Coordinates of C-alpha atoms in Angstrom, one line a residue:
Chain A
M1 CA -6.3 -38.2 -17.3
R2 CA -3.5 -36.9 -19.1
R3 CA -4.0 -33.6 -16.9
A4 CA -3.7 -35.5 -13.6
W5 CA -0.4 -36.9 -14.9
Q6 CA 0.7 -34.2 -15.6
S7 CA 0.4 -33.0 -12.5
V8 CA 1.9 -35.5 -10.9
L9 CA 4.9 -35.2 -12.7
L10 CA 4.9 -31.9 -11.9
H11 CA 4.7 -32.2 -8.0
V12 CA 7.3 -34.9 -8.3
A13 CA 9.9 -32.4 -10.1
L14 CA 8.9 -29.5 -7.4
V15 CA 9.3 -31.9 -4.7
A16 CA 12.8 -33.1 -6.2
G17 CA 13.8 -29.6 -6.3
A18 CA 12.6 -28.6 -2.7
V19 CA 14.6 -31.4 -1.6
V20 CA 17.9 -30.6 -3.5
A21 CA 17.6 -27.2 -2.0
L22 CA 16.6 -27.7 1.5
L23 CA 18.9 -31.1 2.2
P24 CA 22.2 -29.0 2.7
I25 CA 20.1 -26.9 5.5
V26 CA 18.8 -29.6 7.0
W27 CA 22.3 -31.2 7.2
M28 CA 23.5 -28.0 8.4
I29 CA 20.8 -27.7 11.3
A30 CA 21.5 -31.5 12.1
A31 CA 25.5 -31.2 12.3
S32 CA 25.3 -28.4 14.6
F33 CA 23.8 -30.6 17.1
M34 CA 26.2 -33.6 16.6
P35 CA 28.8 -34.5 18.9
T36 CA 32.4 -33.2 17.8
G37 CA 33.4 -35.7 14.9
E38 CA 30.2 -37.3 14.0
A39 CA 29.4 -34.7 11.0
T40 CA 32.3 -36.4 9.1
T41 CA 31.3 -39.9 9.5
L42 CA 30.6 -42.0 6.1
P43 CA 27.9 -42.7 5.3
P44 CA 26.6 -39.0 6.3
K45 CA 24.0 -39.1 9.1
F46 CA 20.8 -36.6 9.4
I47 CA 20.2 -37.4 12.9
P48 CA 22.4 -36.6 15.5
S49 CA 22.9 -39.7 17.3
N50 CA 23.3 -37.8 20.9
P51 CA 22.3 -34.1 20.2
T52 CA 24.3 -31.6 22.2
L53 CA 24.5 -27.6 22.6
E54 CA 28.2 -27.7 23.1
H55 CA 28.9 -26.3 20.1
Y56 CA 26.3 -23.5 20.4
R57 CA 28.0 -22.8 24.1
A58 CA 31.4 -22.8 22.2
V59 CA 30.3 -20.2 19.6
F60 CA 29.4 -17.4 22.1
T61 CA 31.9 -17.9 24.8
R62 CA 35.0 -18.8 23.1
L63 CA 34.3 -17.6 19.6
D64 CA 32.5 -14.5 21.0
M65 CA 30.2 -14.8 17.9
G66 CA 27.5 -12.5 20.2
R67 CA 29.4 -9.5 19.3
Y68 CA 29.2 -10.3 15.8
L69 CA 25.5 -11.1 15.8
L70 CA 25.6 -7.5 17.4
N71 CA 27.6 -6.1 14.9
S72 CA 25.1 -7.5 11.9
T73 CA 22.2 -6.5 13.7
L74 CA 23.3 -2.9 14.2
V75 CA 24.4 -2.4 10.7
A76 CA 21.6 -4.2 9.2
L77 CA 19.0 -2.2 11.3
L78 CA 20.7 1.2 10.5
V79 CA 21.2 0.6 7.1
T80 CA 17.7 -0.8 6.6
G81 CA 16.1 2.4 8.3
T82 CA 18.1 5.2 6.7
S83 CA 17.9 3.4 3.3
L84 CA 14.0 3.3 3.3
V85 CA 13.8 7.2 4.5
I86 CA 16.3 8.1 1.3
N87 CA 15.0 5.7 -1.1
A88 CA 11.7 6.5 -0.2
M89 CA 11.6 10.3 -0.7
A90 CA 14.2 10.2 -3.7
G91 CA 12.0 7.4 -5.6
Y92 CA 8.8 9.7 -4.8
A93 CA 10.5 12.9 -5.9
F94 CA 11.4 11.2 -9.1
A95 CA 8.2 10.0 -10.3
K96 CA 5.9 13.1 -8.9
L97 CA 7.8 16.3 -8.0
R98 CA 8.7 18.8 -10.8
F99 CA 12.3 19.9 -11.1
R100 CA 15.1 20.9 -13.5
G101 CA 17.0 18.1 -14.6
R102 CA 14.7 15.3 -13.1
D103 CA 14.7 12.9 -16.0
V104 CA 18.0 13.0 -17.1
T105 CA 19.4 12.6 -13.4
F106 CA 17.2 9.7 -13.2
R107 CA 18.6 8.4 -16.7
V108 CA 22.2 8.7 -15.4
L109 CA 21.4 6.8 -12.3
T110 CA 19.6 4.1 -14.0
A111 CA 22.5 3.8 -16.2
G112 CA 24.5 3.3 -12.8
L113 CA 22.9 0.0 -12.3
M114 CA 24.9 -1.5 -15.2
L115 CA 28.0 -1.1 -12.9
P116 CA 29.2 -4.4 -11.2
V117 CA 29.3 -3.5 -7.3
Q118 CA 33.1 -4.9 -7.5
V119 CA 34.1 -2.4 -10.1
V120 CA 33.1 0.3 -7.5
M121 CA 34.7 -1.2 -4.3
L122 CA 38.5 0.2 -5.1
P123 CA 37.7 3.6 -5.9
L124 CA 35.4 3.5 -3.0
F125 CA 37.7 2.1 -1.1
L126 CA 40.3 4.6 -1.6
F127 CA 37.6 7.4 -0.9
F128 CA 36.6 6.3 2.2
K129 CA 40.5 6.1 3.3
Q130 CA 41.0 9.6 2.8
L131 CA 37.8 10.6 4.7
G132 CA 38.9 8.5 7.7
L133 CA 36.2 6.0 7.1
I134 CA 38.0 2.7 6.9
N135 CA 37.4 0.3 9.9
T136 CA 34.6 1.8 11.2
Y137 CA 30.8 0.8 11.0
W138 CA 29.8 3.8 9.1
G139 CA 32.2 2.9 6.3
V140 CA 29.9 -0.1 6.0
I141 CA 26.7 1.5 6.5
I142 CA 27.2 4.8 4.4
P143 CA 27.7 3.1 1.1
S144 CA 24.2 1.1 1.4
M145 CA 21.9 4.1 2.4
A146 CA 20.9 4.8 -0.8
S147 CA 20.3 2.3 -3.5
I148 CA 19.3 3.0 -7.4
F149 CA 17.7 -0.1 -7.4
A150 CA 15.6 0.6 -4.6
I151 CA 14.9 3.9 -5.8
F152 CA 14.1 2.9 -9.5
L153 CA 11.3 0.3 -7.8
I154 CA 9.9 3.0 -5.6
R155 CA 9.7 5.5 -8.4
Q156 CA 7.7 2.9 -10.5
Y157 CA 5.2 2.1 -7.7
A158 CA 4.9 6.2 -6.9
T159 CA 4.2 7.0 -10.5
A160 CA 1.1 5.1 -9.8
I161 CA -0.3 7.7 -7.3
P162 CA -2.7 9.9 -9.0
D163 CA -1.4 13.4 -9.0
D164 CA -4.8 14.7 -8.2
L165 CA -4.6 13.1 -5.0
L166 CA -1.3 15.3 -4.1
D167 CA -3.2 18.2 -5.4
A168 CA -6.3 17.9 -3.3
A169 CA -3.7 17.3 -0.5
R170 CA -2.2 20.7 -1.5
I171 CA -5.4 22.5 -1.7
D172 CA -6.4 20.6 2.0
G173 CA -3.6 22.8 3.1
A174 CA -0.8 19.9 3.6
S175 CA 3.0 21.1 3.3
E176 CA 5.1 18.8 0.7
A177 CA 6.7 17.2 3.5
R178 CA 2.9 16.4 5.2
I179 CA 1.9 15.2 1.6
F180 CA 5.1 12.9 1.9
R181 CA 4.0 11.7 5.3
A182 CA 0.3 11.5 5.4
V183 CA -0.4 10.9 2.3
V184 CA 2.5 9.2 0.2
L185 CA 4.3 6.8 2.6
P186 CA 1.0 5.2 3.6
V187 CA 0.4 4.5 0.1
I188 CA 3.6 2.9 -1.1
I189 CA 3.7 1.0 2.3
P190 CA 3.5 -2.4 0.0
I191 CA 6.7 -1.5 -1.7
L192 CA 8.4 -0.6 1.3
A193 CA 8.0 -3.7 3.2
T194 CA 9.3 -5.2 0.1
L195 CA 12.2 -3.2 0.0
A196 CA 12.6 -3.5 4.0
I197 CA 12.9 -7.3 3.7
W198 CA 15.0 -7.3 0.8
T199 CA 17.6 -4.8 2.4
F200 CA 17.7 -6.3 5.5
L201 CA 18.6 -9.5 4.0
T202 CA 21.4 -8.3 1.5
T203 CA 23.2 -6.3 4.1
W204 CA 23.0 -9.3 6.7
N205 CA 24.4 -11.3 4.0
D206 CA 27.0 -8.9 2.6
F207 CA 30.4 -10.1 3.0
M208 CA 32.8 -8.5 0.3
W209 CA 32.4 -4.9 1.4
P210 CA 32.3 -5.5 5.3
L211 CA 35.5 -7.8 4.3
I212 CA 37.5 -4.8 2.9
V213 CA 36.2 -2.1 5.0
L214 CA 36.8 -3.4 8.3
S215 CA 40.1 -4.8 9.7
D216 CA 39.4 -4.7 13.5
E217 CA 38.1 -8.1 14.4
R218 CA 36.1 -6.6 16.9
R219 CA 33.8 -4.9 14.3
Y220 CA 33.2 -8.0 11.9
T221 CA 29.6 -8.7 11.1
L222 CA 28.7 -12.3 11.0
P223 CA 29.6 -13.5 7.5
V224 CA 32.9 -12.0 7.6
A225 CA 33.5 -13.5 11.3
L226 CA 32.4 -16.8 10.2
A227 CA 34.6 -16.7 7.1
N228 CA 37.6 -16.0 9.3
L229 CA 36.8 -18.7 11.8
L230 CA 36.6 -21.4 9.2
G231 CA 40.3 -20.8 8.3
E232 CA 41.2 -21.7 11.7
H233 CA 38.3 -24.2 12.6
V234 CA 38.4 -26.3 9.5
Q235 CA 38.2 -29.4 11.4
D236 CA 35.7 -28.4 13.6
V237 CA 32.5 -28.9 11.3
E238 CA 30.1 -29.2 13.9
L239 CA 31.4 -25.8 15.6
M240 CA 31.3 -24.3 12.1
M241 CA 27.6 -25.4 11.3
A242 CA 26.6 -23.9 14.5
G243 CA 28.1 -20.8 13.5
S244 CA 26.3 -20.9 10.3
V245 CA 22.9 -21.9 12.0
L246 CA 23.5 -18.8 13.9
T247 CA 24.3 -16.7 10.8
I248 CA 21.2 -17.2 8.8
M249 CA 18.5 -18.1 11.4
P250 CA 17.7 -14.5 12.0
V251 CA 17.3 -13.6 8.2
L252 CA 15.2 -16.8 7.7
A253 CA 13.2 -15.9 10.4
V254 CA 12.8 -12.4 9.2
F255 CA 11.8 -13.8 5.9
L256 CA 9.0 -16.3 7.0
F257 CA 7.7 -13.5 9.3
L258 CA 7.3 -10.9 6.6
Q259 CA 7.1 -13.1 3.5
R260 CA 3.5 -12.2 2.6
Y261 CA 4.3 -8.5 2.4
Y262 CA 7.5 -9.4 0.1
I263 CA 5.2 -11.6 -2.0
R264 CA 2.9 -8.6 -2.4
G265 CA 5.3 -6.0 -3.2
I266 CA 6.8 -8.1 -6.0
M267 CA 3.2 -8.7 -7.6
A268 CA 2.4 -4.9 -6.9
G269 CA 1.5 -3.6 -10.0
S270 CA 1.1 -6.7 -12.0
V271 CA -2.5 -7.0 -11.4
K272 CA -5.2 -3.9 -11.0
G273 CA -5.8 -3.4 -7.2
Chain B
M1 CA -18.0 34.6 -0.5
A2 CA -16.1 36.1 -3.0
Q3 CA -15.9 37.1 -6.7
V4 CA -13.4 36.1 -9.1
T5 CA -11.5 37.7 -11.9
L6 CA -9.2 36.9 -14.6
E7 CA -7.5 39.5 -16.2
G8 CA -5.7 38.2 -19.5
V9 CA -4.2 34.8 -17.5
R10 CA -2.2 33.2 -19.9
K11 CA -0.5 30.0 -19.4
V12 CA 2.8 29.1 -21.5
Y13 CA 4.5 25.5 -21.0
E14 CA 8.2 25.7 -20.5
G15 CA 10.0 23.9 -23.1
A16 CA 11.0 24.1 -26.9
H17 CA 8.1 24.6 -28.1
G18 CA 6.5 26.8 -25.8
H19 CA 2.9 25.3 -26.1
V20 CA 0.4 27.9 -25.4
A21 CA -2.4 26.2 -23.4
V22 CA -4.4 29.2 -22.5
H23 CA -4.1 32.3 -24.6
G24 CA -5.4 35.4 -22.4
V25 CA -8.6 34.7 -20.4
D26 CA -10.5 37.6 -19.1
L27 CA -13.6 36.8 -16.9
D28 CA -15.4 37.9 -14.1
V29 CA -17.4 35.7 -12.1
A30 CA -19.7 37.4 -9.7
D31 CA -20.2 36.4 -5.9
G32 CA -22.5 33.4 -5.7
E33 CA -22.4 32.8 -9.4
F34 CA -22.3 29.3 -11.0
V35 CA -20.2 29.5 -14.0
V36 CA -19.4 26.4 -16.1
L37 CA -16.3 26.3 -18.1
V38 CA -16.9 24.1 -21.3
G39 CA -14.9 23.0 -24.4
P40 CA -13.9 20.1 -26.3
S41 CA -10.5 18.0 -24.5
G42 CA -7.4 20.3 -24.7
C43 CA -9.0 23.5 -24.9
G44 CA -7.5 24.9 -22.0
K45 CA -10.4 24.5 -19.5
S46 CA -9.0 22.4 -16.9
T47 CA -5.4 24.6 -17.0
T48 CA -7.8 27.4 -16.4
L49 CA -9.1 26.0 -13.5
R50 CA -5.9 24.8 -11.9
M51 CA -4.6 28.2 -12.1
I52 CA -7.5 29.6 -10.3
A53 CA -7.0 26.6 -7.7
G54 CA -2.9 27.3 -7.7
L55 CA -1.8 24.3 -8.8
E56 CA -0.5 25.8 -12.2
S57 CA 1.4 28.9 -12.1
I58 CA 0.2 31.5 -14.3
T59 CA 2.2 32.8 -16.7
A60 CA 0.8 36.4 -17.4
G61 CA -2.1 38.0 -16.5
K62 CA -3.7 38.7 -13.0
L63 CA -6.1 36.6 -11.2
S64 CA -8.0 37.7 -8.2
I65 CA -10.2 36.0 -5.6
G66 CA -12.5 38.3 -3.3
G67 CA -10.5 41.5 -5.0
R68 CA -7.2 40.2 -3.6
V69 CA -4.8 39.4 -6.5
V70 CA -3.5 35.6 -5.5
N71 CA -1.4 35.1 -8.6
D72 CA 1.4 34.1 -6.1
V73 CA -0.9 32.9 -3.3
P74 CA -0.4 29.0 -2.3
P75 CA -3.6 27.1 -3.0
K76 CA -4.2 26.3 0.8
D77 CA -4.5 30.4 1.1
R78 CA -6.7 31.1 -1.8
D79 CA -10.1 29.9 0.3
I80 CA -10.8 27.8 -2.3
A81 CA -11.9 24.1 -2.4
M82 CA -11.8 21.4 -5.4
V83 CA -13.4 18.6 -6.4
F84 CA -11.3 16.4 -9.1
Q85 CA -12.8 14.1 -11.6
N86 CA -11.4 10.6 -9.9
Y87 CA -12.4 11.7 -6.7
A88 CA -8.7 11.7 -5.3
L89 CA -9.5 10.5 -2.0
Y90 CA -7.3 9.4 0.5
P91 CA -7.0 6.0 0.0
H92 CA -5.9 4.7 3.4
M93 CA -8.4 7.0 5.3
S94 CA -11.9 6.6 6.2
V95 CA -14.6 8.8 4.9
R96 CA -14.6 11.0 8.3
E97 CA -10.9 11.4 8.3
N98 CA -10.9 12.5 4.4
M99 CA -13.5 15.3 5.2
A100 CA -11.7 16.2 8.6
F101 CA -7.9 16.5 6.7
A102 CA -7.9 19.8 5.9
L103 CA -9.7 21.1 9.2
K104 CA -7.0 19.4 10.9
L105 CA -4.3 20.8 9.3
R106 CA -5.7 24.1 10.3
K107 CA -5.7 22.8 13.9
M108 CA -9.4 23.4 14.3
P109 CA -10.8 22.4 17.4
K110 CA -11.9 18.8 17.5
T111 CA -15.4 19.5 18.8
E112 CA -15.6 21.8 15.4
I113 CA -14.4 19.2 12.9
D114 CA -16.8 16.7 14.4
Q115 CA -19.8 19.1 14.0
R116 CA -18.6 20.1 10.6
V117 CA -18.3 16.1 9.2
R118 CA -21.4 15.4 10.6
E119 CA -23.6 18.5 9.1
A120 CA -21.8 17.6 5.6
A121 CA -22.3 13.8 6.0
D122 CA -26.1 14.8 6.6
V123 CA -26.4 17.0 3.7
L124 CA -24.7 14.3 1.5
G125 CA -26.6 11.1 3.0
L126 CA -23.1 9.7 3.8
T127 CA -23.7 9.5 7.9
T128 CA -23.6 5.8 7.6
E129 CA -20.5 5.6 5.9
L130 CA -18.3 7.9 7.8
D131 CA -16.2 5.1 9.4
R132 CA -15.9 3.3 5.8
L133 CA -12.6 3.1 3.6
P134 CA -13.1 5.0 0.3
K135 CA -12.3 1.6 -1.8
Q136 CA -16.0 0.2 0.1
L137 CA -18.1 2.7 -1.5
S138 CA -19.5 2.9 -4.6
G139 CA -18.6 5.6 -7.5
G140 CA -21.5 7.9 -6.5
Q141 CA -20.8 7.7 -2.8
R142 CA -17.0 8.3 -3.4
Q143 CA -17.9 11.5 -5.3
R144 CA -20.2 12.7 -2.4
V145 CA -17.3 12.4 -0.4
A146 CA -15.2 14.5 -2.5
V147 CA -17.7 17.1 -2.3
G148 CA -18.0 16.7 1.5
R149 CA -14.4 17.1 1.5
A150 CA -14.7 20.6 0.1
I151 CA -18.0 21.6 1.7
V152 CA -16.6 20.9 5.2
R153 CA -14.1 24.1 4.6
K154 CA -16.6 26.7 3.8
P155 CA -14.5 28.0 0.9
A156 CA -15.6 31.1 -0.4
V157 CA -14.9 29.3 -4.1
F158 CA -15.8 26.1 -5.3
L159 CA -13.8 24.7 -8.0
F160 CA -15.2 21.3 -9.9
D161 CA -12.8 19.6 -12.5
E162 CA -15.3 17.2 -14.7
P163 CA -16.5 15.9 -11.1
L164 CA -19.3 13.9 -12.8
S165 CA -17.4 12.1 -15.7
N166 CA -16.7 8.8 -14.2
L167 CA -20.1 8.1 -13.1
D168 CA -22.8 6.3 -15.2
A169 CA -25.5 8.4 -17.1
K170 CA -28.0 8.0 -14.4
L171 CA -26.0 9.0 -11.5
R172 CA -24.4 11.7 -13.6
V173 CA -28.4 13.3 -13.8
Q174 CA -28.9 12.8 -10.1
M175 CA -25.4 14.2 -8.8
R176 CA -26.1 17.1 -11.0
R177 CA -29.1 18.1 -9.2
E178 CA -27.3 17.3 -6.1
I179 CA -24.5 19.9 -6.7
L180 CA -27.1 22.5 -8.2
A181 CA -29.4 22.1 -4.7
L182 CA -26.1 22.2 -2.8
H183 CA -24.8 25.6 -4.6
R184 CA -28.2 27.3 -3.8
R185 CA -28.1 26.5 -0.4
L186 CA -24.7 27.2 0.1
G187 CA -24.6 30.4 -2.3
A188 CA -20.7 30.1 -2.7
T189 CA -19.1 30.9 -5.9
T190 CA -18.7 28.1 -7.9
I191 CA -16.4 27.5 -11.1
Y192 CA -17.1 24.2 -12.7
V193 CA -15.4 22.3 -15.4
T194 CA -17.0 20.0 -18.1
H195 CA -16.5 18.8 -21.5
D196 CA -20.2 18.0 -21.6
Q197 CA -22.4 20.6 -23.3
V198 CA -25.4 18.9 -21.8
E199 CA -24.4 19.4 -18.2
A200 CA -23.0 23.0 -19.0
M201 CA -26.4 24.0 -20.4
T202 CA -28.5 22.6 -17.2
M203 CA -26.0 23.7 -14.8
G204 CA -24.2 27.0 -15.3
D205 CA -25.8 30.4 -14.4
R206 CA -23.3 31.7 -17.0
I207 CA -20.9 29.4 -19.6
V208 CA -17.9 30.3 -20.5
V209 CA -17.2 28.1 -23.8
M210 CA -13.6 27.4 -24.7
S211 CA -11.3 26.3 -27.7
A212 CA -7.6 25.8 -28.3
G213 CA -6.8 28.1 -25.4
H214 CA -9.2 31.1 -26.5
V215 CA -12.4 32.0 -24.7
M216 CA -15.1 31.7 -27.5
Q217 CA -18.1 33.4 -25.7
V218 CA -19.4 33.8 -22.3
D219 CA -23.2 33.9 -22.0
T220 CA -26.2 32.9 -20.0
P221 CA -27.3 29.0 -21.5
G222 CA -30.1 30.7 -23.5
A223 CA -27.9 33.1 -25.2
L224 CA -25.4 30.6 -26.0
Y225 CA -27.7 28.8 -28.1
E226 CA -29.8 31.5 -29.5
R227 CA -27.3 34.1 -30.4
P228 CA -23.8 31.9 -31.0
A229 CA -21.0 34.4 -31.7
N230 CA -19.2 32.0 -34.0
R231 CA -19.5 29.0 -35.6
F232 CA -17.8 27.1 -32.9
V233 CA -20.1 27.9 -30.2
A234 CA -22.6 27.5 -32.9
G235 CA -21.6 23.6 -33.5
F236 CA -20.9 22.9 -29.8
I237 CA -23.8 24.1 -27.7
G238 CA -27.2 22.1 -28.7
S239 CA -27.7 18.6 -29.3
P240 CA -28.3 17.5 -32.0
A241 CA -25.3 19.7 -33.3
M242 CA -26.2 22.5 -35.7
L243 CA -25.9 21.8 -39.3
F244 CA -23.5 23.6 -41.5
L245 CA -23.7 24.7 -45.4
E246 CA -21.4 26.3 -47.1
G247 CA -22.2 28.6 -50.0
T248 CA -23.0 32.2 -51.1
L249 CA -25.0 35.3 -49.9
T250 CA -26.9 37.3 -52.5
T251 CA -28.3 40.4 -51.8
N252 CA -29.9 41.4 -55.1
G253 CA -33.6 41.5 -54.3
S254 CA -34.4 39.5 -51.1
P255 CA -31.7 38.2 -49.4
R256 CA -31.1 34.3 -50.4
F257 CA -28.7 31.7 -49.0
V258 CA -27.3 29.3 -51.8
A259 CA -25.4 26.1 -51.0
E260 CA -22.5 25.0 -52.7
G261 CA -23.7 23.3 -56.1
G262 CA -26.7 25.2 -56.3
A263 CA -29.1 23.8 -53.6
P264 CA -30.5 24.0 -51.3
S265 CA -31.1 27.5 -51.5
I266 CA -33.0 29.4 -48.5
A267 CA -34.5 32.7 -48.3
L268 CA -33.3 35.1 -45.5
P269 CA -36.2 37.4 -44.6
G270 CA -35.7 40.5 -42.8
A271 CA -32.2 42.6 -43.2
V272 CA -28.8 41.1 -43.0
A273 CA -26.9 42.5 -40.4
S274 CA -25.0 45.8 -41.4
G275 CA -21.6 45.6 -41.9
T276 CA -21.7 42.1 -43.8
R277 CA -20.4 42.4 -47.4
G278 CA -23.3 42.7 -49.7
S279 CA -22.5 39.0 -51.1
G280 CA -19.8 36.5 -50.4
N281 CA -18.9 33.2 -49.2
V282 CA -20.7 32.2 -46.1
V283 CA -21.7 29.2 -43.8
L284 CA -25.1 28.9 -42.9
G285 CA -26.0 27.0 -39.8
I286 CA -29.4 25.6 -38.9
R287 CA -30.4 23.7 -35.9
P288 CA -32.3 20.5 -36.9
E289 CA -35.2 21.9 -34.7
H290 CA -35.7 24.4 -37.1
L291 CA -35.8 22.1 -40.2
H292 CA -39.3 20.4 -40.6
L293 CA -41.0 17.8 -42.8
A294 CA -43.0 19.8 -45.3
S295 CA -45.8 17.3 -44.5
E296 CA -46.3 18.5 -40.8
G297 CA -47.7 21.7 -41.8
P298 CA -48.6 24.8 -44.4
T299 CA -45.4 26.6 -45.3
S300 CA -45.1 30.5 -44.3
A301 CA -43.5 33.1 -46.4
D302 CA -40.5 33.0 -44.5
Q303 CA -40.2 29.6 -44.9
S304 CA -38.1 28.0 -48.0
A305 CA -38.9 24.5 -49.1
L306 CA -35.9 21.9 -49.8
D307 CA -35.7 18.8 -52.1
A308 CA -34.2 15.9 -50.2
T309 CA -33.5 12.3 -50.4
V310 CA -33.8 10.2 -46.3
D311 CA -30.7 8.5 -46.0
L312 CA -31.7 7.6 -42.1
V313 CA -34.6 7.8 -39.5
E314 CA -34.0 7.8 -35.9
P315 CA -36.9 7.3 -33.7
L316 CA -36.7 8.5 -30.5
G317 CA -39.8 8.1 -28.9
G318 CA -41.4 11.4 -28.6
E319 CA -39.8 12.9 -31.7
A320 CA -37.3 11.1 -34.4
L321 CA -34.3 12.5 -36.0
V322 CA -34.2 12.4 -40.0
H323 CA -31.0 12.3 -42.3
V324 CA -31.8 13.3 -45.4
R325 CA -29.0 14.3 -48.2
A326 CA -30.2 17.7 -50.2
G327 CA -28.3 18.7 -53.0
G328 CA -25.2 17.0 -52.1
H329 CA -25.2 18.4 -48.3
E330 CA -26.0 16.3 -45.2
L331 CA -29.0 17.7 -43.3
T332 CA -30.7 16.4 -39.9
A333 CA -34.3 17.5 -39.2
R334 CA -35.7 16.9 -35.9
T335 CA -39.6 16.1 -36.0
R336 CA -42.2 15.2 -33.8
S337 CA -44.5 13.9 -36.5
R338 CA -45.6 10.4 -36.2
D339 CA -45.8 9.9 -40.0
L340 CA -42.3 9.1 -40.7
P341 CA -40.5 8.9 -44.5
E342 CA -38.7 5.5 -44.6
V343 CA -35.2 5.6 -46.2
G344 CA -34.7 6.3 -49.9
D345 CA -38.0 8.8 -49.9
R346 CA -37.7 11.8 -51.8
I347 CA -39.5 14.3 -49.5
Q348 CA -39.5 18.0 -48.8
L349 CA -37.9 19.5 -45.9
V350 CA -39.1 23.2 -44.6
A351 CA -36.2 25.7 -43.2
D352 CA -37.5 28.4 -41.3
G353 CA -35.8 31.3 -42.7
R354 CA -35.8 33.4 -39.5
R355 CA -33.8 31.0 -37.5
V356 CA -30.6 30.5 -39.3
H357 CA -27.6 32.0 -38.5
L358 CA -24.9 32.8 -40.7
F359 CA -21.3 32.9 -40.1
D360 CA -18.1 34.4 -42.2
A361 CA -16.5 31.7 -44.2
A362 CA -13.0 32.8 -43.1
S363 CA -13.3 33.9 -39.7
G364 CA -16.1 31.6 -38.6
D365 CA -17.6 35.0 -36.5
V366 CA -21.3 35.3 -36.6
V367 CA -22.5 37.9 -39.6
R368 CA -26.3 37.2 -39.1
A369 CA -28.0 35.8 -35.7
G370 CA -30.9 33.9 -36.0
R371 CA -34.0 35.0 -34.2

């Protein structure tokens, strides 16, 4: 009996939490379909009286969000692709290859994890200015091409690969590049899937750095463009909500689609497989 | 087919302490021979094997396979194949792909790869498992795949690194037999590492006993048992292990060993090997199978009777181990007698003086081998 009550209470609390978390998103989606002005009426409405797609049309035509969507997609895909390759190679090397200074380098790297991103932004900006990378896509992409956190995660995962497996491949005649490609990569796929999703999400949502680096409006990514538009269109709540839906939909889709890999990756190593 | 020669092969690990894992190993493995490296963990046997494989660099010395010095030749060009303790199968590849991997890397025609994989699968009884993944196989099957991966390459030398230690006892005996049968069939030079002296005794044409990075003795299983070169080999080979008594040797009159504390005392018929000090501190070694219960039969001139108190009796079915205490020393007799003493009984044991070994107390080297 007591267990049943506990279960009921737990579920009530969970449902309440879920409602609190989901309500703004539900309202955002609903508001994006409302005719102009309806979203600001009191009491707030959750169902559009007369659903319309006019704001979505405006978002693409008047506000040119299509271009920003393309910018964001380009940046997020390039960052995800390159960072996966670089981080996987680095993480594997730190885990399994013997070279001078390996452990010292890794310790210095992990110490870098303690630096807040904001602290690095100014020096990085000045550095990139000298390199002529300000206001380019590369200026947004390059800093994300390697991530200490991702290297650390892959290293932890790759450490579990038995040395004998790599030695067996060496005796079988595989080159180091081949070992990485044919033996290591297939084994670390779960952690790579997790990182792919995580990298895509964080890059897509990144606001601060693209805002600093990009000055030409045509190169803006979605979050930057949206914030910019918010200033001009503070009255057009429905229009802004349509823009917001457009911004979060791709990441939501990616997450929902790949969440089982994501969860599996997070759980990896905790249970003996 | 090839012979393997090690000349003063050393391994020193880099670092502040410069840990010496292997101190100059000299070894000749004849073409087609089955040689076992055996010793307790950390004795350098696996490091030696990994140097032969090319997985560890050689600090000093010369290693040749088939007459060619291969110190700086990468593993893939040494014409060797290796089987690892934890199988080391590629987890995402099927049994077939695991076996074909090395051949594919050598750009062998597909028809020949197929044929070799089928042959190996046939020999190892894996024909029906070819499309399975390693995780769907039992431990014994996995080890067979690992062996299969080695034999498809038809290498000149097979290297085994404790291949059976992850298997249960029954499977281990069976796989032991299978590996030997395979060796007879393929005739390839084989170097096999194990920490299990029973495995070494039953499998090796010759055995290399190692301890703390040194080779203690290289010989046939029979010779290691009969004529151990030092106390380490004597204690390592044979089960239950040889018993050791510290004491002194007296050669006034008939040679005699007297253990510390005055008892037991054992007559040593026959001359003590020349070059031995006339008397002094020695360690006597005797195997449990050469200690009998006095009740088993009459005592001959070469035998000495010892008074003992029974500590423990372990019946094993066909035979029994009787653990006793004699003059403050612990001894074990192995007997086939059905008339076993009880714990606490005072009994007499008979030591066969011709079968005892004597070792120098300081160096551990043998000064008189038993016959």
